[in-house]
Coordinates of C-alpha atoms in Angstrom, one line a residue:
Chain A
V1 CA 120.2 103.3 80.2
T2 CA 118.4 105.9 82.4
R3 CA 120.4 107.9 84.8
I4 CA 118.8 108.4 88.2
P5 CA 119.7 111.8 89.6
R6 CA 121.3 111.4 93.0
S7 CA 119.4 114.5 94.1
H8 CA 116.1 112.6 93.9
P9 CA 114.5 112.4 97.3
R10 CA 113.6 108.7 96.7
Y11 CA 117.0 107.8 95.2
R12 CA 117.4 104.5 97.0
S13 CA 113.9 103.3 96.1
L14 CA 114.6 104.3 92.4
V15 CA 117.9 102.3 92.4
L16 CA 116.0 99.2 93.8
R17 CA 113.4 99.6 91.0
S18 CA 116.1 99.9 88.4
D19 CA 117.6 96.7 89.7
L20 CA 114.2 94.9 89.5
A21 CA 113.8 96.2 85.9
E22 CA 117.2 94.7 85.0
K23 CA 116.2 91.3 86.5
M24 CA 113.1 91.4 84.4
A25 CA 115.2 91.6 81.3
R26 CA 116.9 88.4 82.5
G27 CA 113.5 86.7 83.0
V28 CA 113.7 86.3 86.7
V29 CA 110.9 88.9 87.3
V30 CA 107.8 89.2 85.1
P31 CA 105.9 92.5 84.4
E32 CA 103.1 91.4 86.7
G33 CA 105.7 91.0 89.4
L34 CA 106.9 94.6 89.0
M35 CA 103.3 95.8 89.5
A36 CA 103.0 93.7 92.6
H37 CA 106.2 95.2 93.9
G38 CA 104.7 98.6 93.4
R39 CA 101.6 97.7 95.4
G40 CA 103.9 96.4 98.2
E41 CA 105.8 99.6 98.1
A42 CA 102.7 101.6 98.7
F43 CA 101.7 99.6 101.7
D44 CA 105.3 99.7 103.1
Y45 CA 105.2 103.5 102.7
L46 CA 101.9 103.5 104.7
L47 CA 103.4 101.2 107.3
G48 CA 106.3 103.6 107.8
E49 CA 109.0 101.6 105.9
R50 CA 110.3 99.9 109.0
S51 CA 109.4 96.9 111.1
Y52 CA 107.1 97.9 113.9
P53 CA 106.9 96.1 117.3
E54 CA 104.0 93.7 116.4
A55 CA 105.7 92.8 113.1
L56 CA 109.0 92.0 115.0
Q57 CA 107.1 89.8 117.5
A58 CA 105.4 88.0 114.6
T59 CA 108.8 87.3 113.0
R60 CA 110.1 85.9 116.3
A61 CA 107.1 83.6 116.4
A62 CA 107.7 82.6 112.8
A63 CA 111.3 81.6 113.7
A64 CA 110.0 79.4 116.5
R65 CA 107.5 77.8 114.1
L66 CA 110.2 77.0 111.6
L67 CA 112.5 75.6 114.3
L68 CA 109.6 73.4 115.6
A69 CA 108.6 72.2 112.1
Q70 CA 109.4 68.7 110.9
R71 CA 109.6 69.6 107.2
P72 CA 109.6 73.4 106.7
V73 CA 109.7 74.7 103.2
L74 CA 110.3 78.2 101.9
S75 CA 108.4 78.9 98.7
V76 CA 110.2 81.3 96.3
N77 CA 108.8 83.1 93.3
G78 CA 110.5 85.5 90.9
N79 CA 110.1 88.6 93.0
V80 CA 111.5 86.9 96.1
A81 CA 114.5 85.7 94.1
A82 CA 115.0 89.1 92.7
L83 CA 114.6 91.1 95.9
A84 CA 116.2 88.7 98.4
A85 CA 118.2 85.8 97.0
N86 CA 121.0 86.5 99.5
E87 CA 118.7 86.6 102.4
V88 CA 117.0 83.3 101.3
A89 CA 120.4 81.6 101.1
A90 CA 121.5 83.0 104.5
L91 CA 118.3 81.7 106.1
A92 CA 118.6 78.3 104.6
K93 CA 122.2 78.1 105.8
A94 CA 121.1 79.0 109.3
L95 CA 118.3 76.4 109.3
P96 CA 119.5 73.2 107.6
S97 CA 116.0 71.6 107.8
L98 CA 114.5 74.3 105.6
K99 CA 114.0 73.3 101.9
V100 CA 113.7 76.0 99.3
E101 CA 111.2 75.4 96.4
V102 CA 110.6 77.6 93.4
N103 CA 106.9 78.3 92.8
L104 CA 105.8 80.5 90.0
F105 CA 102.4 82.0 89.3
H106 CA 103.6 82.8 85.8
R107 CA 105.4 79.6 84.9
T108 CA 107.0 79.7 81.4
P109 CA 109.6 77.3 80.1
G110 CA 113.0 78.1 81.5
R111 CA 111.8 80.7 84.0
A112 CA 111.9 78.3 87.0
E113 CA 115.5 77.5 86.0
Q114 CA 116.3 81.3 85.9
V115 CA 114.9 81.8 89.4
A116 CA 116.7 78.7 90.7
E117 CA 119.9 80.0 89.1
E118 CA 119.5 83.4 90.9
L119 CA 119.3 81.5 94.2
R120 CA 122.3 79.3 93.4
R121 CA 124.3 82.3 92.5
A122 CA 123.6 83.6 96.0
G123 CA 125.1 80.4 97.5
L124 CA 122.1 78.1 97.9
R125 CA 123.0 74.5 97.3
T126 CA 119.7 72.7 96.7
V127 CA 116.7 74.3 95.0
L128 CA 113.5 72.3 94.5
G129 CA 110.6 73.1 92.1
V130 CA 112.4 73.4 88.8
H131 CA 110.7 70.2 87.5
P132 CA 107.9 69.6 89.9
T133 CA 105.8 66.4 89.5
A134 CA 103.1 66.6 92.2
R135 CA 99.9 68.7 92.2
L136 CA 98.4 70.8 95.0
R137 CA 94.6 70.4 94.9
G138 CA 92.3 73.3 94.0
L139 CA 94.8 75.4 91.9
P140 CA 94.0 75.6 88.2
S141 CA 96.5 75.4 85.4
D142 CA 100.2 75.6 85.9
R143 CA 100.0 77.1 89.4
G144 CA 99.3 73.8 91.1
W145 CA 102.6 72.1 90.5
V146 CA 104.7 71.4 93.5
E147 CA 107.6 69.1 94.4
A148 CA 106.7 65.7 95.9
T149 CA 109.5 65.9 98.4
G150 CA 109.0 69.6 99.1
I151 CA 105.8 71.5 99.5
L152 CA 103.6 68.4 99.1
L153 CA 105.1 66.9 102.3
A154 CA 105.8 70.1 104.2
D155 CA 104.1 70.8 107.6
V156 CA 105.1 74.5 107.7
V157 CA 105.4 76.6 104.5
L158 CA 106.8 80.1 104.4
V159 CA 105.2 81.9 101.4
P160 CA 106.5 85.4 100.8
L161 CA 104.7 87.6 98.2
E162 CA 102.3 84.8 97.4
D163 CA 98.8 85.1 95.8
G164 CA 95.7 84.4 97.7
D165 CA 94.7 81.2 95.8
R166 CA 97.9 79.5 96.6
A167 CA 97.9 80.5 100.3
E168 CA 94.3 79.2 100.6
A169 CA 95.1 76.0 98.9
L170 CA 98.1 75.4 101.2
V171 CA 96.0 75.9 104.3
R172 CA 93.3 73.6 102.9
A173 CA 96.1 71.0 102.3
G174 CA 96.7 71.1 106.1
K175 CA 99.9 73.2 106.0
F176 CA 100.7 75.8 108.6
V177 CA 101.2 78.9 106.4
I178 CA 103.5 81.8 107.3
A179 CA 102.9 84.5 104.8
V180 CA 104.9 87.7 104.1
D181 CA 102.6 90.3 102.7
L182 CA 102.6 94.1 103.1
N183 CA 98.8 94.3 102.5
P184 CA 97.2 93.3 105.8
L185 CA 93.8 92.8 104.0
S186 CA 95.0 90.6 101.2
R187 CA 93.6 87.2 100.8
T188 CA 97.0 85.8 101.5
A189 CA 97.3 87.6 104.8
R190 CA 93.8 86.5 105.7
A191 CA 94.4 82.9 104.8
A192 CA 97.7 82.4 106.5
Q193 CA 97.8 81.2 110.1
L194 CA 100.7 83.6 110.6
P195 CA 100.8 86.7 108.4
L196 CA 104.0 88.7 108.6
V197 CA 102.9 92.2 107.5
D198 CA 106.3 93.6 106.8
E199 CA 108.9 94.0 104.1
L200 CA 110.5 90.8 102.8
V201 CA 114.2 91.7 103.1
R202 CA 113.7 93.0 106.7
V203 CA 111.7 89.9 107.6
L204 CA 114.2 87.4 106.2
R205 CA 117.2 89.1 107.9
H206 CA 115.3 89.2 111.2
L207 CA 114.2 85.7 110.8
K208 CA 117.7 84.5 110.3
T209 CA 118.9 86.3 113.5
E210 CA 116.0 84.8 115.4
V211 CA 116.6 81.3 114.2
V212 CA 120.3 81.6 115.3
R213 CA 119.2 83.0 118.7
Q214 CA 116.4 80.5 119.3
R215 CA 118.3 77.5 118.1
R216 CA 119.1 76.1 121.5
F217 CA 115.8 77.1 123.1
P218 CA 114.0 74.1 124.6
R219 CA 110.9 73.0 122.6
R220 CA 108.6 74.3 125.3
A221 CA 110.0 77.8 125.0
L222 CA 109.7 77.6 121.2
A223 CA 106.1 76.5 121.5
T224 CA 105.3 79.4 123.8
L225 CA 106.9 81.9 121.4
A226 CA 105.2 80.3 118.4
A227 CA 101.8 80.8 120.1
S228 CA 102.5 84.3 121.2
V229 CA 100.8 85.9 118.2
D230 CA 97.5 85.7 116.5
G231 CA 96.7 86.3 112.8
P232 CA 93.6 88.6 113.2
E233 CA 95.4 90.6 115.9
L234 CA 98.5 91.0 113.7
R235 CA 96.4 92.2 110.8
A236 CA 94.6 94.6 113.1
A237 CA 97.9 95.9 114.4
A238 CA 99.0 96.6 110.8
L239 CA 95.8 98.5 110.1
R240 CA 96.2 100.6 113.3
R241 CA 99.7 101.3 112.2
I242 CA 98.5 102.5 108.8
S243 CA 95.8 104.7 110.3
A244 CA 98.2 106.3 112.7
R245 CA 100.7 106.9 109.9
L246 CA 98.1 108.5 107.7
E247 CA 97.1 110.8 110.5
A248 CA 100.7 111.7 111.2
L249 CA 101.4 112.4 107.5
A250 CA 98.3 114.5 107.2
R251 CA 99.3 116.6 110.2
E252 CA 102.8 117.1 108.8
D253 CA 101.3 118.0 105.5
V254 CA 99.1 120.7 107.1
R255 CA 102.1 122.1 109.1
E256 CA 104.3 122.2 106.0
R257 CA 101.9 124.1 103.7
P258 CA 99.4 126.0 105.8
S259 CA 97.6 127.8 103.0
K260 CA 99.4 127.0 99.8
A261 CA 96.9 125.5 97.4
R262 CA 94.9 128.3 95.9
Chain B
V1 CA 101.8 83.4 77.2
T2 CA 100.2 83.2 80.7
R3 CA 96.6 82.2 80.9
I4 CA 94.7 84.1 83.5
P5 CA 92.0 81.9 85.1
R6 CA 88.6 83.5 84.7
S7 CA 87.8 82.3 88.2
H8 CA 90.3 84.6 89.7
P9 CA 88.6 87.2 92.0
R10 CA 90.7 90.0 90.5
Y11 CA 90.3 88.9 86.9
R12 CA 89.6 92.4 85.4
S13 CA 92.6 93.9 87.2
L14 CA 94.8 91.0 86.0
V15 CA 93.7 91.6 82.4
L16 CA 94.6 95.3 82.7
R17 CA 98.0 94.3 84.1
S18 CA 98.5 91.9 81.2
D19 CA 97.7 94.7 78.7
L20 CA 100.3 97.0 80.4
A21 CA 102.9 94.2 80.2
E22 CA 102.2 93.9 76.5
K23 CA 102.6 97.6 76.0
M24 CA 105.9 97.4 77.8
A25 CA 107.1 95.0 75.2
R26 CA 106.3 97.6 72.6
G27 CA 108.3 100.3 74.5
V28 CA 105.4 102.5 75.5
V29 CA 105.7 101.6 79.2
V30 CA 108.9 101.2 81.0
P31 CA 109.5 98.7 84.0
E32 CA 109.5 101.6 86.4
G33 CA 106.1 102.6 85.0
L34 CA 104.7 99.2 85.9
M35 CA 105.8 99.6 89.5
A36 CA 104.3 103.0 89.6
H37 CA 101.0 101.5 88.3
G38 CA 101.2 99.0 91.2
R39 CA 101.5 101.8 93.7
G40 CA 98.5 103.5 92.2
E41 CA 96.5 100.3 92.3
A42 CA 97.2 100.0 96.0
F43 CA 95.9 103.5 96.7
D44 CA 92.9 103.1 94.4
Y45 CA 92.0 99.9 96.4
L46 CA 92.2 101.9 99.6
L47 CA 90.1 104.7 98.1
G48 CA 87.4 102.2 97.2
E49 CA 88.0 101.9 93.4
R50 CA 85.5 104.5 92.5
S51 CA 85.3 108.3 92.3
Y52 CA 84.0 109.7 95.6
P53 CA 82.1 112.9 95.9
E54 CA 85.0 115.2 96.6
A55 CA 87.0 113.8 93.7
L56 CA 84.0 114.3 91.4
Q57 CA 83.8 118.0 92.5
A58 CA 87.5 118.4 92.0
T59 CA 87.2 117.1 88.4
R60 CA 84.3 119.5 87.8
A61 CA 86.6 122.4 89.0
A62 CA 89.4 121.1 86.8
A63 CA 87.1 121.2 83.7
A64 CA 86.3 124.8 84.5
R65 CA 90.0 125.6 84.9
L66 CA 90.8 124.1 81.5
L67 CA 87.9 126.0 79.8
L68 CA 89.1 129.3 81.4
A69 CA 92.8 128.6 80.4
Q70 CA 94.4 130.5 77.5
R71 CA 96.9 127.8 76.7
P72 CA 96.1 124.6 78.4
V73 CA 98.4 121.6 77.9
L74 CA 97.9 117.9 78.9
S75 CA 101.3 116.3 79.7
V76 CA 101.4 112.6 78.7
N77 CA 103.9 110.0 79.8
G78 CA 104.2 106.3 78.9
N79 CA 101.7 105.1 81.5
V80 CA 99.1 107.7 80.5
A81 CA 99.4 106.7 76.9
A82 CA 99.2 103.0 77.8
L83 CA 96.2 103.3 80.2
A84 CA 94.2 106.1 78.6
A85 CA 95.1 107.0 75.0
N86 CA 91.5 106.9 73.9
E87 CA 90.4 109.1 76.8
V88 CA 93.2 111.6 76.0
A89 CA 92.1 111.8 72.4
A90 CA 88.4 112.2 73.3
L91 CA 89.2 115.0 75.8
A92 CA 91.4 116.8 73.2
K93 CA 88.6 116.5 70.7
A94 CA 86.1 118.0 73.2
L95 CA 88.5 120.9 74.1
P96 CA 90.2 122.1 70.9
S97 CA 92.4 124.6 72.9
L98 CA 94.1 121.7 74.7
K99 CA 97.5 120.8 73.4
V100 CA 98.9 117.3 74.2
E101 CA 102.6 117.0 74.9
V102 CA 104.6 113.9 75.5
N103 CA 106.8 114.2 78.6
L104 CA 108.9 111.3 79.7
F105 CA 110.8 110.7 82.9
H106 CA 112.7 107.8 81.2
R107 CA 113.5 109.3 77.8
T108 CA 115.2 106.9 75.5
P109 CA 115.7 107.3 71.7
G110 CA 112.5 106.4 70.0
R111 CA 110.4 106.1 73.1
A112 CA 108.7 109.5 72.7
E113 CA 107.8 108.6 69.2
Q114 CA 106.3 105.3 70.4
V115 CA 104.2 107.1 73.0
A116 CA 103.1 109.7 70.4
E117 CA 102.2 106.9 68.0
E118 CA 100.0 105.3 70.7
L119 CA 98.1 108.6 71.0
R120 CA 97.8 109.0 67.2
R121 CA 96.5 105.5 66.9
A122 CA 93.7 106.6 69.3
G123 CA 92.8 109.4 66.9
L124 CA 94.8 112.4 68.2
R125 CA 95.9 114.6 65.4
T126 CA 98.7 116.7 66.9
V127 CA 101.2 115.5 69.5
L128 CA 103.9 117.8 70.8
G129 CA 107.0 116.8 72.7
V130 CA 108.7 114.2 70.4
H131 CA 111.6 116.6 69.6
P132 CA 111.4 119.2 72.3
T133 CA 113.8 122.1 72.2
A134 CA 113.1 124.2 75.3
R135 CA 114.1 123.5 78.9
L136 CA 112.1 123.8 82.1
R137 CA 114.3 125.2 84.9
G138 CA 115.3 123.1 87.9
L139 CA 115.0 119.7 86.4
P140 CA 118.2 117.7 85.9
S141 CA 119.2 115.6 82.9
D142 CA 116.7 114.7 80.2
R143 CA 113.7 115.4 82.3
G144 CA 113.7 119.1 81.7
W145 CA 113.0 119.1 78.0
V146 CA 109.7 120.7 77.0
E147 CA 108.1 122.0 73.8
A148 CA 108.6 125.8 73.3
T149 CA 105.0 126.1 71.9
G150 CA 103.6 123.7 74.5
I151 CA 104.3 123.4 78.2
L152 CA 106.8 126.3 78.1
L153 CA 104.1 128.7 77.2
A154 CA 101.2 127.0 79.0
D155 CA 99.2 128.7 81.7
V156 CA 97.4 125.6 82.9
V157 CA 99.0 122.1 82.8
L158 CA 97.2 118.9 83.4
V159 CA 99.8 116.4 84.6
P160 CA 98.6 112.9 85.2
L161 CA 100.8 110.3 87.0
E162 CA 103.7 112.8 87.2
D163 CA 106.7 112.7 89.5
G164 CA 107.1 115.3 92.2
D165 CA 110.1 117.1 90.8
R166 CA 108.3 118.0 87.6
A167 CA 105.1 119.1 89.3
E168 CA 107.2 121.4 91.6
A169 CA 109.1 122.8 88.6
L170 CA 105.9 123.5 86.8
V171 CA 104.5 125.4 89.8
R172 CA 107.7 127.3 90.2
A173 CA 107.5 128.2 86.5
G174 CA 104.2 129.9 87.2
K175 CA 101.9 127.3 85.8
F176 CA 98.6 126.3 87.4
V177 CA 99.0 122.6 87.8
I178 CA 96.2 120.1 87.8
A179 CA 97.6 116.7 88.9
V180 CA 96.1 113.3 88.7
D181 CA 97.6 111.2 91.5
L182 CA 96.1 108.4 93.6
N183 CA 98.5 109.1 96.5
P184 CA 97.1 112.1 98.3
L185 CA 100.4 112.5 100.2
S186 CA 102.7 112.4 97.2
R187 CA 104.9 115.4 96.4
T188 CA 103.0 115.8 93.1
A189 CA 99.6 116.0 95.0
R190 CA 101.1 118.4 97.4
A191 CA 102.7 120.6 94.8
A192 CA 99.7 120.9 92.5
Q193 CA 97.3 123.7 93.0
L194 CA 94.5 121.3 92.1
P195 CA 95.2 117.6 92.9
L196 CA 92.7 115.1 91.5
V197 CA 93.1 112.1 93.8
D198 CA 91.4 109.6 91.6
E199 CA 92.0 107.0 88.9
L200 CA 93.1 108.4 85.5
V201 CA 90.6 106.7 83.2
R202 CA 87.7 107.7 85.4
V203 CA 89.0 111.3 85.7
L204 CA 89.6 111.8 82.0
R205 CA 86.1 110.4 81.1
H206 CA 84.4 112.6 83.7
L207 CA 86.6 115.6 82.6
K208 CA 85.4 115.2 79.0
T209 CA 81.7 115.0 80.1
E210 CA 82.2 118.2 82.2
V211 CA 84.0 120.1 79.5
V212 CA 81.1 119.4 77.1
R213 CA 78.5 120.3 79.8
Q214 CA 80.3 123.5 80.9
R215 CA 81.3 124.7 77.4
R216 CA 78.5 127.4 77.2
F217 CA 78.8 128.5 80.9
P218 CA 79.5 132.2 81.3
R219 CA 83.1 132.9 82.4
R220 CA 81.8 134.0 85.8
A221 CA 80.2 130.6 86.5
L222 CA 83.4 128.8 85.4
A223 CA 85.4 131.0 87.7
T224 CA 83.1 130.1 90.6
L225 CA 83.4 126.4 89.8
A226 CA 87.2 126.6 89.4
A227 CA 87.5 128.2 92.8
S228 CA 85.1 125.7 94.5
V229 CA 87.8 123.4 95.7
D230 CA 91.0 123.7 97.6
G231 CA 94.1 121.5 97.4
P232 CA 94.7 120.8 101.1
E233 CA 91.0 120.1 101.6
L234 CA 90.9 117.7 98.7
R235 CA 93.9 115.8 100.0
A236 CA 92.4 115.7 103.5
A237 CA 89.2 114.3 102.0
A238 CA 91.1 111.5 100.3
L239 CA 92.8 110.7 103.6
R240 CA 89.5 110.6 105.4
R241 CA 88.2 108.3 102.6
I242 CA 91.2 105.9 103.1
S243 CA 90.8 105.8 106.8
A244 CA 87.1 105.1 106.6
R245 CA 87.7 102.4 104.0
L246 CA 90.4 100.7 106.2
E247 CA 87.9 100.7 109.1
A248 CA 85.2 99.2 106.9
L249 CA 87.5 96.5 105.5
A250 CA 88.8 95.7 109.0
R251 CA 85.2 95.3 110.2
E252 CA 84.3 93.1 107.3
D253 CA 87.5 91.1 107.9
V254 CA 86.5 90.4 111.5
R255 CA 82.9 89.5 110.5
E256 CA 84.1 87.0 107.9
R257 CA 86.5 85.1 110.0
P258 CA 85.7 85.4 113.6
S259 CA 88.3 83.0 115.0
K260 CA 90.1 81.5 112.2
A261 CA 93.7 82.3 112.6
R262 CA 95.2 79.9 115.1

């Protein structure tokens, strides 16, 4: 066991990483998922590590979409279960129409069950996707498996931390895709009709609050909210955010160490 | 075993990730190292995934520094050994004065030996740091261990993929630190007198070529080359690079999908 010194300036982040590493040992997360988490961390750092105004508005719109949906499904992979099982369970409790389906890029025997177990331990009653029987067109190998009563029939699919192939296949299948992806230029963020360029735990918590708040809104108000954002504009806003943050960090950097380097 | 579909647009990157995952199973890489690799990938993507002019000039200056050094040491952690053992061995062969020392953030019994073995398998004769006996001041716990005849005595230390604490401690100990770090704003890149904001394998290959090319240069020419770059300017160049790339990607994005998102 490695001790993380409390004096480390990124102590909290290191503890989270250590937690993910432990979940990999249990088979919930795969090594590729750890690398993906690292890429997300880099983008979150560049976005300022908090939900910015446009991202908050996008999440409000996503809540309205989910409330308007006939058959909404939340797709969960290993990283989602490892990072946010409690938040997934809380959202599903707040929105009884939402089905939760395990979907793995790296599907190995038993792993879907491990991921489902992680969700059940957090209090989720029903988890789809452990033994899926239907196929989503256009996805090679194991990645095309979906649940016949879940994603196959869904009208709105919330896909956090998903790969581009799957997001594109879902859109081609006629689904309205809400993605959660910290890289505003990823294929997932480009394919999704509603890309939430923000960190997963923050998004799910805010989504739950909004679902509860909007629950009694008339459908017309929900429709207005759902249409209040636009994919390309949301991605552009995230890029502006990153550019501004880079400039701010660069200014800070110069101020801190005026002539240090030689 | 997961099959990676050849049709995947990031096939090469996925193969590299799969290789890292395999090296984690052997104990060379730790889970935290996989996440760090993911963060690096994100920055390399933003930098354009190739060595840009300022980075190439920085590596030329680093080669001159290493040739001028009395006791240069290359510090190797698990990720460095996993990603670039061959390049480390080739550089050490081209520069016989260079000592190679294993230095681990996550030091567990046997792991230093695993990392050393990875380097020896690539053809490196002498590897320091498996049983270090000296301490570097200002580093808590296991992370302060160094080799008395290696980093403790070094005048120039090349530290790829290092954490900020260690880079700062090395600078405080009077070393000239050449860092390799894809995040231009990291504490490592800020602490190092010479930050190489570029991908490790590209840097080490170029460094070897430059060491061979500059080997017969007079010391005065080497000194001029070594002084031809400046830390803050190199970091600013990397930030400009990222900003320009984000703008280009955003433009491409708009061109590709003029009105797709609704």
